[in-house]
């Protein structure tokens, strides 16, 4: 088991935790600490202050001259100082002995800064809190968490509730198992091995795309053999909609984690057809690990 954890640690060296200081964000930080203690990964706590309007040459380090009467700059500097204090309080909330945790506060659009940090720091995992949303707000706006799920170049783990001792014993891997998911599967296997968990491959059989259970089970078994999976089960679950089926199956087996690959549809196609992975992030209380396939 120690050899497996060591091997997984080699693929998880940097964890990014964007925070807005909400309860869900604190929960995400606590989960990130648990993962970092298993893998030896370093954590970056990131808070992004979104400016009210564009301020040329503004710097989060305070390099901009503020003696020119620009009250917005003065306000932003005061806000940044207060934010740094909140970051330190968050850092002190949970013991982090043995884990390298750094803080960063910057001024930008949150999604831009998060994506840039993932690229610049070669982040291996993002852990984010998710409040969830519903109705018109969800359809028209979406959250920063959903935007990261849709576009990040690394796996994204979304967390709602608190897990003082984050453990994963039962994992749901939901997919149509039709697309090439090799890169996602490598990441998913590493996460499974990290916790020594059992992986439940599930295909949601819906009335609109019904297939025989025998054919589907063979397809899932072929996938398991192709990717060298171990400690897994094969499942075909009937439900009206894919999202509902995944949620119901996960609840039936008392899953600790749901894993999905997402194609990150954007624009009109996203609005019309939606994304099952993003819907799950919104609607389930179970942590969700997603990986964006290009």
PDB file of C-alpha atoms in Angstrom:
ATOM      1  CA  UNK A   1       0.000   0.000   0.000  1.00  0.00           C
ATOM      2  CA  UNK A   2       2.836   2.395   0.841  1.00  0.00           C
ATOM      3  CA  UNK A   3       4.385   1.726  -2.572  1.00  0.00           C
ATOM      4  CA  UNK A   4       1.074   2.614  -4.253  1.00  0.00           C
ATOM      5  CA  UNK A   5       0.787   5.859  -2.280  1.00  0.00           C
ATOM      6  CA  UNK A   6       4.379   6.743  -3.135  1.00  0.00           C
ATOM      7  CA  UNK A   7       3.733   6.137  -6.832  1.00  0.00           C
ATOM      8  CA  UNK A   8       0.559   8.249  -6.704  1.00  0.00           C
ATOM      9  CA  UNK A   9       2.406  11.015  -4.864  1.00  0.00           C
ATOM     10  CA  UNK A  10       4.777  11.311  -7.808  1.00  0.00           C
ATOM     11  CA  UNK A  11       1.802  12.360  -9.957  1.00  0.00           C
ATOM     12  CA  UNK A  12       0.329  14.766  -7.401  1.00  0.00           C
ATOM     13  CA  UNK A  13       2.855  17.374  -6.360  1.00  0.00           C
ATOM     14  CA  UNK A  14       0.861  20.622  -6.403  1.00  0.00           C
ATOM     15  CA  UNK A  15      -2.695  21.248  -5.193  1.00  0.00           C
ATOM     16  CA  UNK A  16      -4.517  24.521  -5.786  1.00  0.00           C
ATOM     17  CA  UNK A  17      -7.293  25.591  -3.415  1.00  0.00           C
ATOM     18  CA  UNK A  18      -9.144  28.715  -4.600  1.00  0.00           C
ATOM     19  CA  UNK A  19     -11.023  30.225  -1.663  1.00  0.00           C
ATOM     20  CA  UNK A  20     -13.710  32.835  -1.081  1.00  0.00           C
ATOM     21  CA  UNK A  21     -13.618  32.184   2.694  1.00  0.00           C
ATOM     22  CA  UNK A  22     -17.029  30.508   2.615  1.00  0.00           C
ATOM     23  CA  UNK A  23     -17.793  27.432   4.689  1.00  0.00           C
ATOM     24  CA  UNK A  24     -17.601  25.281   1.544  1.00  0.00           C
ATOM     25  CA  UNK A  25     -14.182  26.716   0.688  1.00  0.00           C
ATOM     26  CA  UNK A  26     -12.918  25.915   4.195  1.00  0.00           C
ATOM     27  CA  UNK A  27     -14.231  22.388   3.758  1.00  0.00           C
ATOM     28  CA  UNK A  28     -12.313  22.116   0.473  1.00  0.00           C
ATOM     29  CA  UNK A  29      -9.104  23.304   2.151  1.00  0.00           C
ATOM     30  CA  UNK A  30      -9.468  20.676   4.887  1.00  0.00           C
ATOM     31  CA  UNK A  31      -9.925  17.949   2.249  1.00  0.00           C
ATOM     32  CA  UNK A  32      -6.911  19.256   0.320  1.00  0.00           C
ATOM     33  CA  UNK A  33      -4.823  19.015   3.490  1.00  0.00           C
ATOM     34  CA  UNK A  34      -5.862  15.378   3.947  1.00  0.00           C
ATOM     35  CA  UNK A  35      -4.816  14.581   0.371  1.00  0.00           C
ATOM     36  CA  UNK A  36      -1.556  16.511   0.716  1.00  0.00           C
ATOM     37  CA  UNK A  37      -0.647  14.584   3.864  1.00  0.00           C
ATOM     38  CA  UNK A  38      -1.075  11.338   1.926  1.00  0.00           C
ATOM     39  CA  UNK A  39       0.881  12.450  -1.122  1.00  0.00           C
ATOM     40  CA  UNK A  40       3.372  15.021   0.159  1.00  0.00           C
ATOM     41  CA  UNK A  41       1.935  17.582  -2.253  1.00  0.00           C
ATOM     42  CA  UNK A  42       2.259  21.322  -1.655  1.00  0.00           C
ATOM     43  CA  UNK A  43      -0.862  23.488  -1.425  1.00  0.00           C
ATOM     44  CA  UNK A  44      -1.459  26.974  -2.749  1.00  0.00           C
ATOM     45  CA  UNK A  45      -4.345  28.893  -1.159  1.00  0.00           C
ATOM     46  CA  UNK A  46      -5.562  31.433  -3.694  1.00  0.00           C
ATOM     47  CA  UNK A  47      -8.022  34.286  -3.234  1.00  0.00           C
ATOM     48  CA  UNK A  48      -8.827  36.510  -6.183  1.00  0.00           C
ATOM     49  CA  UNK A  49     -10.293  39.980  -5.674  1.00  0.00           C
ATOM     50  CA  UNK A  50     -12.294  40.990  -8.720  1.00  0.00           C
ATOM     51  CA  UNK A  51     -11.975  44.745  -9.346  1.00  0.00           C
ATOM     52  CA  UNK A  52     -15.125  46.781  -9.778  1.00  0.00           C
ATOM     53  CA  UNK A  53     -13.611  48.304 -12.898  1.00  0.00           C
ATOM     54  CA  UNK A  54     -10.354  48.050 -14.742  1.00  0.00           C
ATOM     55  CA  UNK A  55      -7.559  49.989 -13.048  1.00  0.00           C
ATOM     56  CA  UNK A  56      -4.461  50.414 -15.240  1.00  0.00           C
ATOM     57  CA  UNK A  57      -1.173  49.329 -13.697  1.00  0.00           C
ATOM     58  CA  UNK A  58      -2.799  48.170 -10.477  1.00  0.00           C
ATOM     59  CA  UNK A  59      -0.693  45.705  -8.525  1.00  0.00           C
ATOM     60  CA  UNK A  60      -1.768  43.448  -5.691  1.00  0.00           C
ATOM     61  CA  UNK A  61       1.677  43.999  -4.154  1.00  0.00           C
ATOM     62  CA  UNK A  62       0.971  47.691  -3.652  1.00  0.00           C
ATOM     63  CA  UNK A  63       3.375  48.979  -6.282  1.00  0.00           C
ATOM     64  CA  UNK A  64       0.745  51.311  -7.770  1.00  0.00           C
ATOM     65  CA  UNK A  65       0.831  54.900  -6.609  1.00  0.00           C
ATOM     66  CA  UNK A  66      -2.270  55.642  -4.572  1.00  0.00           C
ATOM     67  CA  UNK A  67      -1.560  59.263  -3.754  1.00  0.00           C
ATOM     68  CA  UNK A  68      -3.232  60.487  -6.916  1.00  0.00           C
ATOM     69  CA  UNK A  69      -6.677  60.729  -5.370  1.00  0.00           C
ATOM     70  CA  UNK A  70      -7.928  57.540  -6.953  1.00  0.00           C
ATOM     71  CA  UNK A  71     -10.239  56.276  -4.223  1.00  0.00           C
ATOM     72  CA  UNK A  72     -10.791  52.980  -5.971  1.00  0.00           C
ATOM     73  CA  UNK A  73      -7.113  52.173  -5.657  1.00  0.00           C
ATOM     74  CA  UNK A  74      -7.121  53.156  -1.991  1.00  0.00           C
ATOM     75  CA  UNK A  75     -10.158  50.968  -1.390  1.00  0.00           C
ATOM     76  CA  UNK A  76      -8.594  48.033  -3.214  1.00  0.00           C
ATOM     77  CA  UNK A  77      -5.392  48.280  -1.193  1.00  0.00           C
ATOM     78  CA  UNK A  78      -7.380  48.299   2.051  1.00  0.00           C
ATOM     79  CA  UNK A  79      -9.414  45.338   0.837  1.00  0.00           C
ATOM     80  CA  UNK A  80      -6.268  43.413  -0.065  1.00  0.00           C
ATOM     81  CA  UNK A  81      -4.762  44.005   3.367  1.00  0.00           C
ATOM     82  CA  UNK A  82      -7.942  42.774   5.055  1.00  0.00           C
ATOM     83  CA  UNK A  83      -8.017  39.775   2.720  1.00  0.00           C
ATOM     84  CA  UNK A  84      -4.468  38.799   3.606  1.00  0.00           C
ATOM     85  CA  UNK A  85      -5.528  38.751   7.253  1.00  0.00           C
ATOM     86  CA  UNK A  86      -8.416  36.414   6.400  1.00  0.00           C
ATOM     87  CA  UNK A  87      -6.018  34.173   4.486  1.00  0.00           C
ATOM     88  CA  UNK A  88      -3.802  33.886   7.547  1.00  0.00           C
ATOM     89  CA  UNK A  89      -6.822  33.051   9.699  1.00  0.00           C
ATOM     90  CA  UNK A  90      -7.791  30.292   7.257  1.00  0.00           C
ATOM     91  CA  UNK A  91      -4.239  28.990   7.308  1.00  0.00           C
ATOM     92  CA  UNK A  92      -4.400  28.798  11.109  1.00  0.00           C
ATOM     93  CA  UNK A  93      -7.815  27.061  11.160  1.00  0.00           C
ATOM     94  CA  UNK A  94      -6.506  23.558  10.484  1.00  0.00           C
ATOM     95  CA  UNK A  95      -3.184  21.993  11.529  1.00  0.00           C
ATOM     96  CA  UNK A  96      -0.911  21.626   8.522  1.00  0.00           C
ATOM     97  CA  UNK A  97       2.303  20.250   9.979  1.00  0.00           C
ATOM     98  CA  UNK A  98       4.327  18.549   7.290  1.00  0.00           C
ATOM     99  CA  UNK A  99       2.418  20.227   4.454  1.00  0.00           C
ATOM    100  CA  UNK A 100       3.909  23.137   2.524  1.00  0.00           C
ATOM    101  CA  UNK A 101       1.099  25.724   2.278  1.00  0.00           C
ATOM    102  CA  UNK A 102       1.584  29.062   0.530  1.00  0.00           C
ATOM    103  CA  UNK A 103      -0.884  31.919   0.129  1.00  0.00           C
ATOM    104  CA  UNK A 104      -1.595  34.233  -2.764  1.00  0.00           C
ATOM    105  CA  UNK A 105      -3.985  37.174  -3.037  1.00  0.00           C
ATOM    106  CA  UNK A 106      -4.378  38.871  -6.400  1.00  0.00           C
ATOM    107  CA  UNK A 107      -6.678  41.175  -8.340  1.00  0.00           C
ATOM    108  CA  UNK A 108      -8.181  39.669 -11.499  1.00  0.00           C
ATOM    109  CA  UNK A 109     -11.215  37.836 -12.802  1.00  0.00           C
ATOM    110  CA  UNK A 110     -11.264  34.669 -10.672  1.00  0.00           C
ATOM    111  CA  UNK A 111     -11.552  32.208 -13.559  1.00  0.00           C
ATOM    112  CA  UNK A 112      -8.677  33.895 -15.433  1.00  0.00           C
ATOM    113  CA  UNK A 113      -6.360  33.789 -12.422  1.00  0.00           C
ATOM    114  CA  UNK A 114      -7.244  30.197 -11.560  1.00  0.00           C
ATOM    115  CA  UNK A 115      -6.587  28.985 -15.114  1.00  0.00           C
ATOM    116  CA  UNK A 116      -3.319  30.935 -15.276  1.00  0.00           C
ATOM    117  CA  UNK A 117      -2.169  29.529 -11.935  1.00  0.00           C
ATOM    118  CA  UNK A 118      -2.964  25.972 -13.043  1.00  0.00           C
ATOM    119  CA  UNK A 119      -0.753  26.510 -16.073  1.00  0.00           C
ATOM    120  CA  UNK A 120       2.087  28.477 -14.445  1.00  0.00           C
ATOM    121  CA  UNK A 121       2.361  26.287 -11.325  1.00  0.00           C
ATOM    122  CA  UNK A 122       1.755  23.002 -13.189  1.00  0.00           C
ATOM    123  CA  UNK A 123      -1.061  22.185 -10.773  1.00  0.00           C
ATOM    124  CA  UNK A 124      -1.985  18.500 -10.484  1.00  0.00           C
ATOM    125  CA  UNK A 125      -5.289  18.887  -8.622  1.00  0.00           C
ATOM    126  CA  UNK A 126      -7.728  21.709  -7.877  1.00  0.00           C
ATOM    127  CA  UNK A 127      -9.896  21.342  -4.764  1.00  0.00           C
ATOM    128  CA  UNK A 128     -12.830  23.766  -4.641  1.00  0.00           C
ATOM    129  CA  UNK A 129     -15.883  24.315  -2.517  1.00  0.00           C
ATOM    130  CA  UNK A 130     -19.256  24.294  -4.242  1.00  0.00           C
ATOM    131  CA  UNK A 131     -22.421  25.858  -2.896  1.00  0.00           C
ATOM    132  CA  UNK A 132     -24.570  24.429  -5.681  1.00  0.00           C
ATOM    133  CA  UNK A 133     -27.275  26.397  -7.441  1.00  0.00           C
ATOM    134  CA  UNK A 134     -30.601  25.889  -9.082  1.00  0.00           C
ATOM    135  CA  UNK A 135     -33.185  27.506 -11.273  1.00  0.00           C
ATOM    136  CA  UNK A 136     -32.598  30.609 -13.353  1.00  0.00           C
ATOM    137  CA  UNK A 137     -29.360  31.624 -11.613  1.00  0.00           C
ATOM    138  CA  UNK A 138     -27.791  28.273 -12.495  1.00  0.00           C
ATOM    139  CA  UNK A 139     -28.944  28.464 -16.130  1.00  0.00           C
ATOM    140  CA  UNK A 140     -27.880  32.046 -16.821  1.00  0.00           C
ATOM    141  CA  UNK A 141     -24.830  32.559 -14.671  1.00  0.00           C
ATOM    142  CA  UNK A 142     -23.180  29.430 -13.373  1.00  0.00           C
ATOM    143  CA  UNK A 143     -20.480  29.540 -10.717  1.00  0.00           C
ATOM    144  CA  UNK A 144     -16.722  29.909 -10.806  1.00  0.00           C
ATOM    145  CA  UNK A 145     -16.541  26.276  -9.698  1.00  0.00           C
ATOM    146  CA  UNK A 146     -18.515  25.180 -12.755  1.00  0.00           C
ATOM    147  CA  UNK A 147     -16.273  27.275 -15.016  1.00  0.00           C
ATOM    148  CA  UNK A 148     -13.187  25.595 -13.565  1.00  0.00           C
ATOM    149  CA  UNK A 149     -14.757  22.134 -13.959  1.00  0.00           C
ATOM    150  CA  UNK A 150     -15.514  23.011 -17.574  1.00  0.00           C
ATOM    151  CA  UNK A 151     -12.065  24.290 -18.519  1.00  0.00           C
ATOM    152  CA  UNK A 152      -9.278  23.213 -16.126  1.00  0.00           C
ATOM    153  CA  UNK A 153      -6.382  21.225 -17.560  1.00  0.00           C
ATOM    154  CA  UNK A 154      -6.130  19.087 -14.423  1.00  0.00           C
ATOM    155  CA  UNK A 155      -8.588  17.119 -12.291  1.00  0.00           C
ATOM    156  CA  UNK A 156     -10.972  19.203 -10.160  1.00  0.00           C
ATOM    157  CA  UNK A 157     -12.368  17.903  -6.868  1.00  0.00           C
ATOM    158  CA  UNK A 158     -15.478  19.753  -5.687  1.00  0.00           C
ATOM    159  CA  UNK A 159     -16.573  19.589  -2.070  1.00  0.00           C
ATOM    160  CA  UNK A 160     -19.675  20.862  -0.276  1.00  0.00           C
ATOM    161  CA  UNK A 161     -19.663  19.401   3.235  1.00  0.00           C
ATOM    162  CA  UNK A 162     -16.999  19.029   5.879  1.00  0.00           C
ATOM    163  CA  UNK A 163     -14.923  15.835   6.022  1.00  0.00           C
ATOM    164  CA  UNK A 164     -12.687  16.062   9.123  1.00  0.00           C
ATOM    165  CA  UNK A 165     -11.059  12.741   8.176  1.00  0.00           C
ATOM    166  CA  UNK A 166     -11.402  12.552   4.407  1.00  0.00           C
ATOM    167  CA  UNK A 167     -11.438   8.904   3.367  1.00  0.00           C
ATOM    168  CA  UNK A 168     -12.628   7.306   0.145  1.00  0.00           C
ATOM    169  CA  UNK A 169     -13.762   3.693   0.189  1.00  0.00           C
ATOM    170  CA  UNK A 170     -16.400   3.522  -2.556  1.00  0.00           C
ATOM    171  CA  UNK A 171     -16.009   5.386  -5.871  1.00  0.00           C
ATOM    172  CA  UNK A 172     -18.556   5.717  -8.666  1.00  0.00           C
ATOM    173  CA  UNK A 173     -17.049   6.066 -12.139  1.00  0.00           C
ATOM    174  CA  UNK A 174     -19.862   7.102 -14.461  1.00  0.00           C
ATOM    175  CA  UNK A 175     -19.386   7.253 -18.228  1.00  0.00           C
ATOM    176  CA  UNK A 176     -20.908   6.252 -21.543  1.00  0.00           C
ATOM    177  CA  UNK A 177     -17.602   4.362 -22.095  1.00  0.00           C
ATOM    178  CA  UNK A 178     -17.726   5.267 -25.782  1.00  0.00           C
ATOM    179  CA  UNK A 179     -15.116   8.024 -25.987  1.00  0.00           C
ATOM    180  CA  UNK A 180     -11.384   7.711 -25.497  1.00  0.00           C
ATOM    181  CA  UNK A 181     -10.878   8.393 -21.791  1.00  0.00           C
ATOM    182  CA  UNK A 182      -7.326   7.123 -21.318  1.00  0.00           C
ATOM    183  CA  UNK A 183      -5.903  10.342 -19.863  1.00  0.00           C
ATOM    184  CA  UNK A 184      -8.813  10.689 -17.454  1.00  0.00           C
ATOM    185  CA  UNK A 185      -8.596   7.008 -16.503  1.00  0.00           C
ATOM    186  CA  UNK A 186      -4.936   7.352 -15.541  1.00  0.00           C
ATOM    187  CA  UNK A 187      -5.852  10.155 -13.122  1.00  0.00           C
ATOM    188  CA  UNK A 188      -8.876   8.290 -11.790  1.00  0.00           C
ATOM    189  CA  UNK A 189      -6.857   5.121 -11.165  1.00  0.00           C
ATOM    190  CA  UNK A 190      -4.258   7.141  -9.264  1.00  0.00           C
ATOM    191  CA  UNK A 191      -6.956   8.581  -7.014  1.00  0.00           C
ATOM    192  CA  UNK A 192      -8.451   5.140  -6.446  1.00  0.00           C
ATOM    193  CA  UNK A 193      -5.055   3.705  -5.540  1.00  0.00           C
ATOM    194  CA  UNK A 194      -4.304   6.607  -3.217  1.00  0.00           C
ATOM    195  CA  UNK A 195      -7.169   5.562  -0.948  1.00  0.00           C
ATOM    196  CA  UNK A 196      -7.247   1.828  -1.747  1.00  0.00           C
ATOM    197  CA  UNK A 197     -10.878   2.322  -2.782  1.00  0.00           C
ATOM    198  CA  UNK A 198     -13.248   0.122  -4.745  1.00  0.00           C
ATOM    199  CA  UNK A 199     -14.321   1.536  -8.119  1.00  0.00           C
ATOM    200  CA  UNK A 200     -17.872   0.972  -9.357  1.00  0.00           C
ATOM    201  CA  UNK A 201     -18.100   1.412 -13.133  1.00  0.00           C
ATOM    202  CA  UNK A 202     -21.674   2.361 -13.993  1.00  0.00           C
ATOM    203  CA  UNK A 203     -23.557   2.950 -17.222  1.00  0.00           C
ATOM    204  CA  UNK A 204     -26.912   4.692 -16.859  1.00  0.00           C
ATOM    205  CA  UNK A 205     -29.386   3.068 -19.212  1.00  0.00           C
ATOM    206  CA  UNK A 206     -32.084   5.587 -20.179  1.00  0.00           C
ATOM    207  CA  UNK A 207     -35.242   5.151 -22.288  1.00  0.00           C
ATOM    208  CA  UNK A 208     -33.873   7.503 -24.942  1.00  0.00           C
ATOM    209  CA  UNK A 209     -30.661   5.530 -25.419  1.00  0.00           C
ATOM    210  CA  UNK A 210     -31.552   2.046 -24.231  1.00  0.00           C
ATOM    211  CA  UNK A 211     -29.195  -0.885 -24.783  1.00  0.00           C
ATOM    212  CA  UNK A 212     -29.316  -4.474 -23.596  1.00  0.00           C
ATOM    213  CA  UNK A 213     -27.741  -5.056 -20.207  1.00  0.00           C
ATOM    214  CA  UNK A 214     -25.624  -7.897 -21.580  1.00  0.00           C
ATOM    215  CA  UNK A 215     -24.007  -5.702 -24.223  1.00  0.00           C
ATOM    216  CA  UNK A 216     -23.422  -2.891 -21.754  1.00  0.00           C
ATOM    217  CA  UNK A 217     -21.841  -5.149 -19.152  1.00  0.00           C
ATOM    218  CA  UNK A 218     -19.460  -6.507 -21.779  1.00  0.00           C
ATOM    219  CA  UNK A 219     -18.569  -2.966 -22.816  1.00  0.00           C
ATOM    220  CA  UNK A 220     -17.759  -2.030 -19.216  1.00  0.00           C
ATOM    221  CA  UNK A 221     -15.745  -5.194 -18.679  1.00  0.00           C
ATOM    222  CA  UNK A 222     -13.764  -4.489 -21.865  1.00  0.00           C
ATOM    223  CA  UNK A 223     -13.028  -1.003 -20.538  1.00  0.00           C
ATOM    224  CA  UNK A 224     -11.831  -2.397 -17.197  1.00  0.00           C
ATOM    225  CA  UNK A 225      -9.521  -4.849 -18.943  1.00  0.00           C
ATOM    226  CA  UNK A 226      -8.236  -2.238 -21.387  1.00  0.00           C
ATOM    227  CA  UNK A 227      -7.129   0.102 -18.604  1.00  0.00           C
ATOM    228  CA  UNK A 228      -5.952  -2.572 -16.207  1.00  0.00           C
ATOM    229  CA  UNK A 229      -8.453  -1.748 -13.484  1.00  0.00           C
ATOM    230  CA  UNK A 230      -8.391  -3.639 -10.199  1.00  0.00           C
ATOM    231  CA  UNK A 231     -10.852  -3.794  -7.309  1.00  0.00           C
ATOM    232  CA  UNK A 232     -13.879  -2.806  -9.376  1.00  0.00           C
ATOM    233  CA  UNK A 233     -17.500  -3.752 -10.036  1.00  0.00           C
ATOM    234  CA  UNK A 234     -19.568  -3.612 -13.242  1.00  0.00           C
ATOM    235  CA  UNK A 235     -23.012  -2.000 -13.077  1.00  0.00           C
ATOM    236  CA  UNK A 236     -25.859  -1.118 -15.447  1.00  0.00           C
ATOM    237  CA  UNK A 237     -28.436   1.146 -13.788  1.00  0.00           C
ATOM    238  CA  UNK A 238     -31.810   2.052 -15.285  1.00  0.00           C
ATOM    239  CA  UNK A 239     -33.174   5.554 -14.802  1.00  0.00           C
ATOM    240  CA  UNK A 240     -35.063   8.267 -16.662  1.00  0.00           C
ATOM    241  CA  UNK A 241     -32.073  10.653 -16.950  1.00  0.00           C
ATOM    242  CA  UNK A 242     -28.316  10.105 -16.747  1.00  0.00           C
ATOM    243  CA  UNK A 243     -27.764  12.629 -13.977  1.00  0.00           C
ATOM    244  CA  UNK A 244     -30.572  11.173 -11.841  1.00  0.00           C
ATOM    245  CA  UNK A 245     -29.247   7.675 -12.403  1.00  0.00           C
ATOM    246  CA  UNK A 246     -25.736   8.583 -11.292  1.00  0.00           C
ATOM    247  CA  UNK A 247     -27.055  10.282  -8.156  1.00  0.00           C
ATOM    248  CA  UNK A 248     -29.404   7.413  -7.292  1.00  0.00           C
ATOM    249  CA  UNK A 249     -26.742   4.761  -7.891  1.00  0.00           C
ATOM    250  CA  UNK A 250     -24.196   6.685  -5.811  1.00  0.00           C
ATOM    251  CA  UNK A 251     -26.682   6.963  -2.968  1.00  0.00           C
ATOM    252  CA  UNK A 252     -27.584   3.263  -3.230  1.00  0.00           C
ATOM    253  CA  UNK A 253     -23.997   2.134  -2.724  1.00  0.00           C
ATOM    254  CA  UNK A 254     -23.220   4.938  -0.238  1.00  0.00           C
ATOM    255  CA  UNK A 255     -20.432   6.283  -2.444  1.00  0.00           C
ATOM    256  CA  UNK A 256     -17.735   8.544  -1.018  1.00  0.00           C
ATOM    257  CA  UNK A 257     -16.795  10.011  -4.393  1.00  0.00           C
ATOM    258  CA  UNK A 258     -18.160  10.355  -7.935  1.00  0.00           C
ATOM    259  CA  UNK A 259     -15.697  10.540 -10.831  1.00  0.00           C
ATOM    260  CA  UNK A 260     -16.505  11.741 -14.335  1.00  0.00           C
ATOM    261  CA  UNK A 261     -14.751  12.949 -17.456  1.00  0.00           C
ATOM    262  CA  UNK A 262     -16.245  16.103 -18.928  1.00  0.00           C
ATOM    263  CA  UNK A 263     -15.931  17.507 -22.426  1.00  0.00           C
ATOM    264  CA  UNK A 264     -16.396  21.051 -21.192  1.00  0.00           C
ATOM    265  CA  UNK A 265     -18.925  22.221 -23.728  1.00  0.00           C
ATOM    266  CA  UNK A 266     -19.199  25.984 -23.942  1.00  0.00           C
ATOM    267  CA  UNK A 267     -21.332  28.575 -25.646  1.00  0.00           C
ATOM    268  CA  UNK A 268     -24.672  27.708 -27.221  1.00  0.00           C
ATOM    269  CA  UNK A 269     -24.102  23.949 -27.159  1.00  0.00           C
ATOM    270  CA  UNK A 270     -23.505  24.116 -23.415  1.00  0.00           C
ATOM    271  CA  UNK A 271     -26.646  26.172 -22.785  1.00  0.00           C
ATOM    272  CA  UNK A 272     -28.799  23.898 -24.909  1.00  0.00           C
ATOM    273  CA  UNK A 273     -27.572  20.516 -23.797  1.00  0.00           C
ATOM    274  CA  UNK A 274     -25.856  21.236 -20.498  1.00  0.00           C
ATOM    275  CA  UNK A 275     -23.134  19.160 -18.901  1.00  0.00           C
ATOM    276  CA  UNK A 276     -23.850  16.188 -16.656  1.00  0.00           C
ATOM    277  CA  UNK A 277     -20.612  16.706 -14.719  1.00  0.00           C
ATOM    278  CA  UNK A 278     -21.451  20.338 -13.949  1.00  0.00           C
ATOM    279  CA  UNK A 279     -25.007  19.408 -12.999  1.00  0.00           C
ATOM    280  CA  UNK A 280     -23.656  16.818 -10.577  1.00  0.00           C
ATOM    281  CA  UNK A 281     -21.330  19.362  -8.997  1.00  0.00           C
ATOM    282  CA  UNK A 282     -24.384  21.537  -8.375  1.00  0.00           C
ATOM    283  CA  UNK A 283     -26.819  18.945  -7.151  1.00  0.00           C
ATOM    284  CA  UNK A 284     -25.046  16.194  -5.203  1.00  0.00           C
ATOM    285  CA  UNK A 285     -23.721  16.365  -1.664  1.00  0.00           C
ATOM    286  CA  UNK A 286     -21.070  13.760  -2.570  1.00  0.00           C
ATOM    287  CA  UNK A 287     -17.617  15.051  -3.595  1.00  0.00           C
ATOM    288  CA  UNK A 288     -17.123  14.954  -7.380  1.00  0.00           C
ATOM    289  CA  UNK A 289     -13.798  14.508  -9.181  1.00  0.00           C
ATOM    290  CA  UNK A 290     -13.903  15.655 -12.796  1.00  0.00           C
ATOM    291  CA  UNK A 291     -11.326  15.711 -15.552  1.00  0.00           C
ATOM    292  CA  UNK A 292     -11.774  17.834 -18.665  1.00  0.00           C
ATOM    293  CA  UNK A 293     -11.111  15.959 -21.912  1.00  0.00           C
ATOM    294  CA  UNK A 294      -9.930  18.205 -24.708  1.00  0.00           C
TER     295      UNK A 294
END
